Amino acid sequence: MTSLALLSLLYFAVSVLTLTDGSLSSITAAAAPAASKCTLLNSFQPGFVVQGDYVIGGIFPIHFNLKIPDLNGTYRPPPINCNGHRIDPKAFRWAQTMRLAVEEINQNPVLLQNHTLGYKIFDSCGYPLTGQRAVLSMLNGVSEENSSMCRNASSLLAVIGASGSPQSIVVSKILQTFRIPMISYASTCACLSDRQKYPTFFRVVPSDDYQVKAFAQLLVHFNWTWVGLLRGDNDYGRFAAKGLLRELQDTKVCVAYHEIIPLLYTRQAGLRIMKVMHTSTAKAVLVFALKGEMAPFLRDYMTQNITGIQWVASNALIKASVFSGREYYPYLGGTIGFSIRIGHISRLGDFLQTVNPKRYPDNVLVHELWESLYGCSPFPSSVTQMPPCSGQESLLEQHSAYMNTSSPRISYNVYKAVYAIAHSLHNLLLCQPGRGPFQNNSCAQSNNIQPWQLQHYLQEVNFHISGEEVAFDAKGNSVPYYDIINWQRGTEGNMEFVNVGLFDGTKTIGEELLIQEDRIMWAGHQSEVPVSVCSASCLPGSRKAVRRGEPICCFDCVPCDSGKISNQTNSVDCTICPEDFWSNNDRTACIAKKVEYLTFDSLGIALTVMSVVGACFTLAVCGVFFCHRHTAIVRVNNSELSFFILFALTLCFLCSLLFIGKPTYWSCMLRHTAFSITFSLCISCILGKTLVVLAAFTATRPGHNIMKWLGPKQQRTIIFSCTLVQVVICAAWLIDAPPFPSRNTQYEHSKIIVECSVGSSLAFWCVLGYIGLQACLCFVLAFLARKLPGNFNEAKFITFSMLIFSAVWLAFIPAYISSPGNYADAVESFAILASSFGLLFCLFAPKSYIILLKPEKNTKQHLMGKEKK
């Protein structure tokens, strides 16, 4: 029922019941104007009444499954009758707890000395409309004969009740008109904390503001990220759902559907909700509804044979003994939720044993209790059609709905509420005149205490009971404690409420929840936590990608990109690995990148062997030339130059070894400078030899004496000068921007390629350019001398060697640029070896062939082409 509808009912009642001289009276239309007579339009008898100096009221939902008569407004509706409907033994026990507490207080020699408490206990039937009738009847009086409603103000000081939040909202709205405080033992709606709307409301049960915080933590704890929400159509369900949605905003939990059980329940509406539940992938369903609202819904629910739902119930439902029958277990077994904390009432069990029809022969409620517990009637009639019983039967263990006093929860709250009123009243009576809290430091008059005066002391009361502190904050709330309850199958197949954890609101945020998971039995009698998610969890190595147009709990799992990882389940983003690390194949961890450089592996060994073999060949040729240094073919073009070339080639072969191994600062500087200087030396020597060949044949012409300008000294000068230019370039390079080892992570992100950065690209290409310039000059000069006479024209071989040299290094440029790291080093090393082998074989293979295999041709005459035919 909406607040507007409840308010309309209240206004309707107030229009019938009006205030006269501070008293609540009902004026009939037939009353004469001269002598008004107060008459009750209807009679609503209390369940229990005891007179006392100070009277308090109690409202309990002793009956449930109330049927509301047709209120179409075309005729006078029949009276709402609680009797005849099912009695709730549990709520009956709550009422007896209030009676016990009042009895203990009246027998207490310290508390309320020389004063007694009385009470009037009414049945609300668990419905707001009948709760309204109960409180109005409580204010009016029991009957016209003994009612003082037309003469004095109401003697009611406070009210214990009501149970559900919708009833408490209605009752509080009525009581606040008379400034009568009420203490609820079970109403948890957060809306009741509004002091502007409910200034006289207190409660000894935690507010739903705390309960929704506990629910949010519970859902996160069990990773239920896709849940359904079912609530009653009242302020309790509305405010609880609103608070829960607010708490879930900071979590990863989404609500798949939000359904409302209508106040005027119909099977059609229930089946529509069940269809939504059945088709949804959300298996965990939160319920904020009262047992009276859930009872008709569950009747239809069980006929549909829907199973597999993990119910998560609020404290309004979690201890509902009416659903403890064995027929409910297949559908509600495994339900988990928060309940009010267990207390201790030592005398409750013995007191309940004293309540029987024999002792209370005129109490209809006691008779109905007996009929409910034993299926017999102490006063059989044609109406009950039950077998007779004595009314003195012993209450047995199977009557746990009524006799369960080992773990009182709501009963304990009722007990605390009565004692809170008693302590507040006791403090009020101890007030010293002139030191009171009211106007002019006055105190309340003990024979005329006003309810609003009692409320002042109720707001400040602070006492301990069973080791627990009882106090109220500025909003009338008490300290939040919850037990976590799990519905499990008992030994006889019925439902048992097992305590499996605790929520302690005094703990720091995030530490309030303590759960014994090994004790929980889940829906379907399963021991594993049920799964209630929209999408399966994304494993480490992937991330969540939210689906467009769907809640954030519905997502796809996308593998992390290379170089990124996620090491947690349901990661939102993948983390980029540090620069020197890379993701493993599973994308779950960053591992150190593989460091690569030209090592002595298969490629490095091949280059090493080629380098050593080339150097050995060169030394072998050098040895052959040394042994035959006096022969014509060695001496013909200055044997000194030949040995210089062989020496330079040996260094060229060996300098390629500098490109193998991990680059260091010194190796990087040495490899390029050594390569450039040795090659420049080699080409300078070849250039000198080319000039000598060209000059030697030119000198045979008349008038040409060029050889005097190309003697050994001049040849050395040429070699030294040409090489010195390269040395100067290298020196400038090393001084300005020397090569250095660098870690290349851009070419292949999964590896670190350790390579030598040239430092200055201009200097590097100047070095190569100078070598190329020398080679070109050699090629041109040798090409010009290729047709000179003689059987052994060395210019031809020099030309061919320069062609090979140039081809190798021209091919080297694109290959070097396109090859990274160790492959670039391998390309450069291979170019050095290839060009060195080309020079070695082109320049010295023909000479070695003549020296070793054709010694008869190793004569000056043969070489000059003057051999006799």
mmCIF file with all atom_site columns, N, CA, C and O in Angstrom, residues 45-49 62 120-123 363-365:
data_model
loop_
_atom_site.group_PDB
_atom_site.id
_atom_site.type_symbol
_atom_site.label_atom_id
_atom_site.label_alt_id
_atom_site.label_comp_id
_atom_site.label_asym_id
_atom_site.label_entity_id
_atom_site.label_seq_id
_atom_site.pdbx_PDB_ins_code
_atom_site.Cartn_x
_atom_site.Cartn_y
_atom_site.Cartn_z
_atom_site.occupancy
_atom_site.B_iso_or_equiv
_atom_site.pdbx_formal_charge
_atom_site.auth_seq_id
_atom_site.auth_comp_id
_atom_site.auth_asym_id
_atom_site.auth_atom_id
_atom_site.pdbx_PDB_model_num
ATOM 1  N N  . GLN A 1 45  ? -11.566 -6.139  20.454 1.00 0.00 ? 45  GLN A N  1
ATOM 2  C CA . GLN A 1 45  ? -11.102 -6.493  21.788 1.00 0.00 ? 45  GLN A CA 1
ATOM 3  C C  . GLN A 1 45  ? -9.609  -6.784  21.781 1.00 0.00 ? 45  GLN A C  1
ATOM 4  O O  . GLN A 1 45  ? -9.087  -7.382  20.826 1.00 0.00 ? 45  GLN A O  1
ATOM 5  N N  . PRO A 1 46  ? -8.904  -6.359  22.834 1.00 0.00 ? 46  PRO A N  1
ATOM 6  C CA . PRO A 1 46  ? -7.471  -6.687  22.926 1.00 0.00 ? 46  PRO A CA 1
ATOM 7  C C  . PRO A 1 46  ? -7.264  -8.164  23.238 1.00 0.00 ? 46  PRO A C  1
ATOM 8  O O  . PRO A 1 46  ? -8.145  -8.843  23.739 1.00 0.00 ? 46  PRO A O  1
ATOM 9  N N  . GLY A 1 47  ? -6.050  -8.622  22.941 1.00 0.00 ? 47  GLY A N  1
ATOM 10 C CA . GLY A 1 47  ? -5.746  -10.006 23.265 1.00 0.00 ? 47  GLY A CA 1
ATOM 11 C C  . GLY A 1 47  ? -5.472  -10.200 24.734 1.00 0.00 ? 47  GLY A C  1
ATOM 12 O O  . GLY A 1 47  ? -5.883  -11.201 25.331 1.00 0.00 ? 47  GLY A O  1
ATOM 13 N N  . PHE A 1 48  ? -4.749  -9.258  25.352 1.00 0.00 ? 48  PHE A N  1
ATOM 14 C CA . PHE A 1 48  ? -4.411  -9.349  26.765 1.00 0.00 ? 48  PHE A CA 1
ATOM 15 C C  . PHE A 1 48  ? -4.459  -7.943  27.353 1.00 0.00 ? 48  PHE A C  1
ATOM 16 O O  . PHE A 1 48  ? -4.009  -6.981  26.726 1.00 0.00 ? 48  PHE A O  1
ATOM 17 N N  . VAL A 1 49  ? -4.982  -7.837  28.563 1.00 0.00 ? 49  VAL A N  1
ATOM 18 C CA . VAL A 1 49  ? -5.071  -6.556  29.251 1.00 0.00 ? 49  VAL A CA 1
ATOM 19 C C  . VAL A 1 49  ? -4.686  -6.752  30.709 1.00 0.00 ? 49  VAL A C  1
ATOM 20 O O  . VAL A 1 49  ? -5.117  -7.724  31.349 1.00 0.00 ? 49  VAL A O  1
ATOM 21 N N  . ILE A 1 62  ? -0.447  -11.393 15.403 1.00 0.00 ? 62  ILE A N  1
ATOM 22 C CA . ILE A 1 62  ? -0.735  -12.741 15.902 1.00 0.00 ? 62  ILE A CA 1
ATOM 23 C C  . ILE A 1 62  ? -1.403  -13.584 14.819 1.00 0.00 ? 62  ILE A C  1
ATOM 24 O O  . ILE A 1 62  ? -1.201  -14.791 14.752 1.00 0.00 ? 62  ILE A O  1
ATOM 25 N N  . LYS A 1 120 ? -1.926  -3.180  27.287 1.00 0.00 ? 120 LYS A N  1
ATOM 26 C CA . LYS A 1 120 ? -3.024  -3.571  26.413 1.00 0.00 ? 120 LYS A CA 1
ATOM 27 C C  . LYS A 1 120 ? -2.384  -4.107  25.129 1.00 0.00 ? 120 LYS A C  1
ATOM 28 O O  . LYS A 1 120 ? -1.687  -3.364  24.428 1.00 0.00 ? 120 LYS A O  1
ATOM 29 N N  . ILE A 1 121 ? -2.598  -5.362  24.855 1.00 0.00 ? 121 ILE A N  1
ATOM 30 C CA . ILE A 1 121 ? -1.976  -6.016  23.700 1.00 0.00 ? 121 ILE A CA 1
ATOM 31 C C  . ILE A 1 121 ? -3.041  -6.293  22.655 1.00 0.00 ? 121 ILE A C  1
ATOM 32 O O  . ILE A 1 121 ? -4.054  -6.943  22.948 1.00 0.00 ? 121 ILE A O  1
ATOM 33 N N  . PHE A 1 122 ? -2.791  -5.799  21.427 1.00 0.00 ? 122 PHE A N  1
ATOM 34 C CA . PHE A 1 122 ? -3.739  -5.973  20.330 1.00 0.00 ? 122 PHE A CA 1
ATOM 35 C C  . PHE A 1 122 ? -3.080  -6.744  19.184 1.00 0.00 ? 122 PHE A C  1
ATOM 36 O O  . PHE A 1 122 ? -1.856  -6.742  19.023 1.00 0.00 ? 122 PHE A O  1
ATOM 37 N N  . ASP A 1 123 ? -3.938  -7.334  18.390 1.00 0.00 ? 123 ASP A N  1
ATOM 38 C CA . ASP A 1 123 ? -3.509  -8.088  17.204 1.00 0.00 ? 123 ASP A CA 1
ATOM 39 C C  . ASP A 1 123 ? -3.628  -7.191  15.981 1.00 0.00 ? 123 ASP A C  1
ATOM 40 O O  . ASP A 1 123 ? -4.703  -6.659  15.693 1.00 0.00 ? 123 ASP A O  1
ATOM 41 N N  . ASN A 1 363 ? -9.877  -16.524 26.839 1.00 0.00 ? 363 ASN A N  1
ATOM 42 C CA . ASN A 1 363 ? -9.019  -15.876 25.852 1.00 0.00 ? 363 ASN A CA 1
ATOM 43 C C  . ASN A 1 363 ? -9.057  -16.660 24.534 1.00 0.00 ? 363 ASN A C  1
ATOM 44 O O  . ASN A 1 363 ? -8.599  -17.800 24.453 1.00 0.00 ? 363 ASN A O  1
ATOM 45 N N  . VAL A 1 364 ? -9.622  -15.984 23.532 1.00 0.00 ? 364 VAL A N  1
ATOM 46 C CA . VAL A 1 364 ? -9.781  -16.643 22.230 1.00 0.00 ? 364 VAL A CA 1
ATOM 47 C C  . VAL A 1 364 ? -8.434  -16.973 21.598 1.00 0.00 ? 364 VAL A C  1
ATOM 48 O O  . VAL A 1 364 ? -8.260  -18.008 20.949 1.00 0.00 ? 364 VAL A O  1
ATOM 49 N N  . LEU A 1 365 ? -7.440  -16.092 21.785 1.00 0.00 ? 365 LEU A N  1
ATOM 50 C CA . LEU A 1 365 ? -6.124  -16.300 21.169 1.00 0.00 ? 365 LEU A CA 1
ATOM 51 C C  . LEU A 1 365 ? -5.455  -17.558 21.719 1.00 0.00 ? 365 LEU A C  1
ATOM 52 O O  . LEU A 1 365 ? -4.819  -18.311 20.973 1.00 0.00 ? 365 LEU A O  1
#
